[in-house]
Amino acid sequence: ALRDIFPASPHASRKSASPGDGSPLFIVSHFDGGMRNELGGVFNSFAREPSSAATSISDRTGARPALKLEFDKREIGFCGMWVHLFNSTAPLESRVYLDGSPFSFISFWIRGASGGERIRFKIADASWELKEDAVEVGELSRFLPFGSITTEWQRAVVPLENLPNEIRKNELAAISFEVASSGKGAVEVKTLAFSRDLASLPPLPP
């Protein structure tokens, strides 16, 4: 844009809010249907060829519906999926990002199609989301009780104190799951939530 005055910093106009009513638990989504979560955000896959990925809500008969990532990770390229923590259809100047300051943990349930899937957990604040990128927090094995993804549901618990220093905790914009090793596979994610303490972590839905 060409203008007569120096524009304000994009950060100066950003809005953020802590979700919920002050309760110790806020569930972003159970991923049991529909694209939009409680913050107005959506999910999708990302990839660079020749690697590929696709996301959907799994609908196997008799199973819990969940957010499913199917991937084909090659030696070249990358792939994974992201979940927005803001209303991604709102204009840039009207977006309200998630203020995670009151919370201590991000949690979700995860399982793999075969077990042993290697996934990196990444997060983006408003600045990183505008760059269409995210910062790695760590491989998911660090945050699972069994130390690796299995075919059984496990709850991953990520302490917010583990977030990299370059991430603004009061302007969280997205989380992403990036495949870390070559091969075909799939993982399912259920009940993404922010909690103030370990006692308020949500159980696996029936």
PDB file of N, CA and C in Angstrom, residues 4 35 96 128 150 163 195:
ATOM      1  N   ASP A   4       0.255   8.305   2.939  1.00  0.00           N
ATOM      2  CA  ASP A   4       0.959   9.500   3.383  1.00  0.00           C
ATOM      3  C   ASP A   4       1.495   9.391   4.802  1.00  0.00           C
ATOM      4  N   MET A  35     -16.468 -28.719  10.296  1.00  0.00           N
ATOM      5  CA  MET A  35     -15.131 -28.169  10.129  1.00  0.00           C
ATOM      6  C   MET A  35     -14.759 -27.193  11.237  1.00  0.00           C
ATOM      7  N   VAL A  96      -9.602 -12.468  16.312  1.00  0.00           N
ATOM      8  CA  VAL A  96      -9.369 -12.537  17.753  1.00  0.00           C
ATOM      9  C   VAL A  96      -8.614 -13.837  18.031  1.00  0.00           C
ATOM     10  N   TRP A 128       3.582 -15.873  13.460  1.00  0.00           N
ATOM     11  CA  TRP A 128       3.997 -17.057  12.703  1.00  0.00           C
ATOM     12  C   TRP A 128       2.890 -17.533  11.773  1.00  0.00           C
ATOM     13  N   THR A 150       0.748 -45.286  19.835  1.00  0.00           N
ATOM     14  CA  THR A 150       0.349 -46.681  19.702  1.00  0.00           C
ATOM     15  C   THR A 150      -1.012 -46.747  19.021  1.00  0.00           C
ATOM     16  N   LEU A 163       6.530 -23.974  25.569  1.00  0.00           N
ATOM     17  CA  LEU A 163       6.459 -23.265  24.296  1.00  0.00           C
ATOM     18  C   LEU A 163       7.749 -22.483  24.058  1.00  0.00           C
ATOM     19  N   SER A 195      -6.187 -26.506  29.523  1.00  0.00           N
ATOM     20  CA  SER A 195      -6.534 -26.727  30.928  1.00  0.00           C
ATOM     21  C   SER A 195      -5.638 -25.897  31.833  1.00  0.00           C
TER      22      SER A 195
END
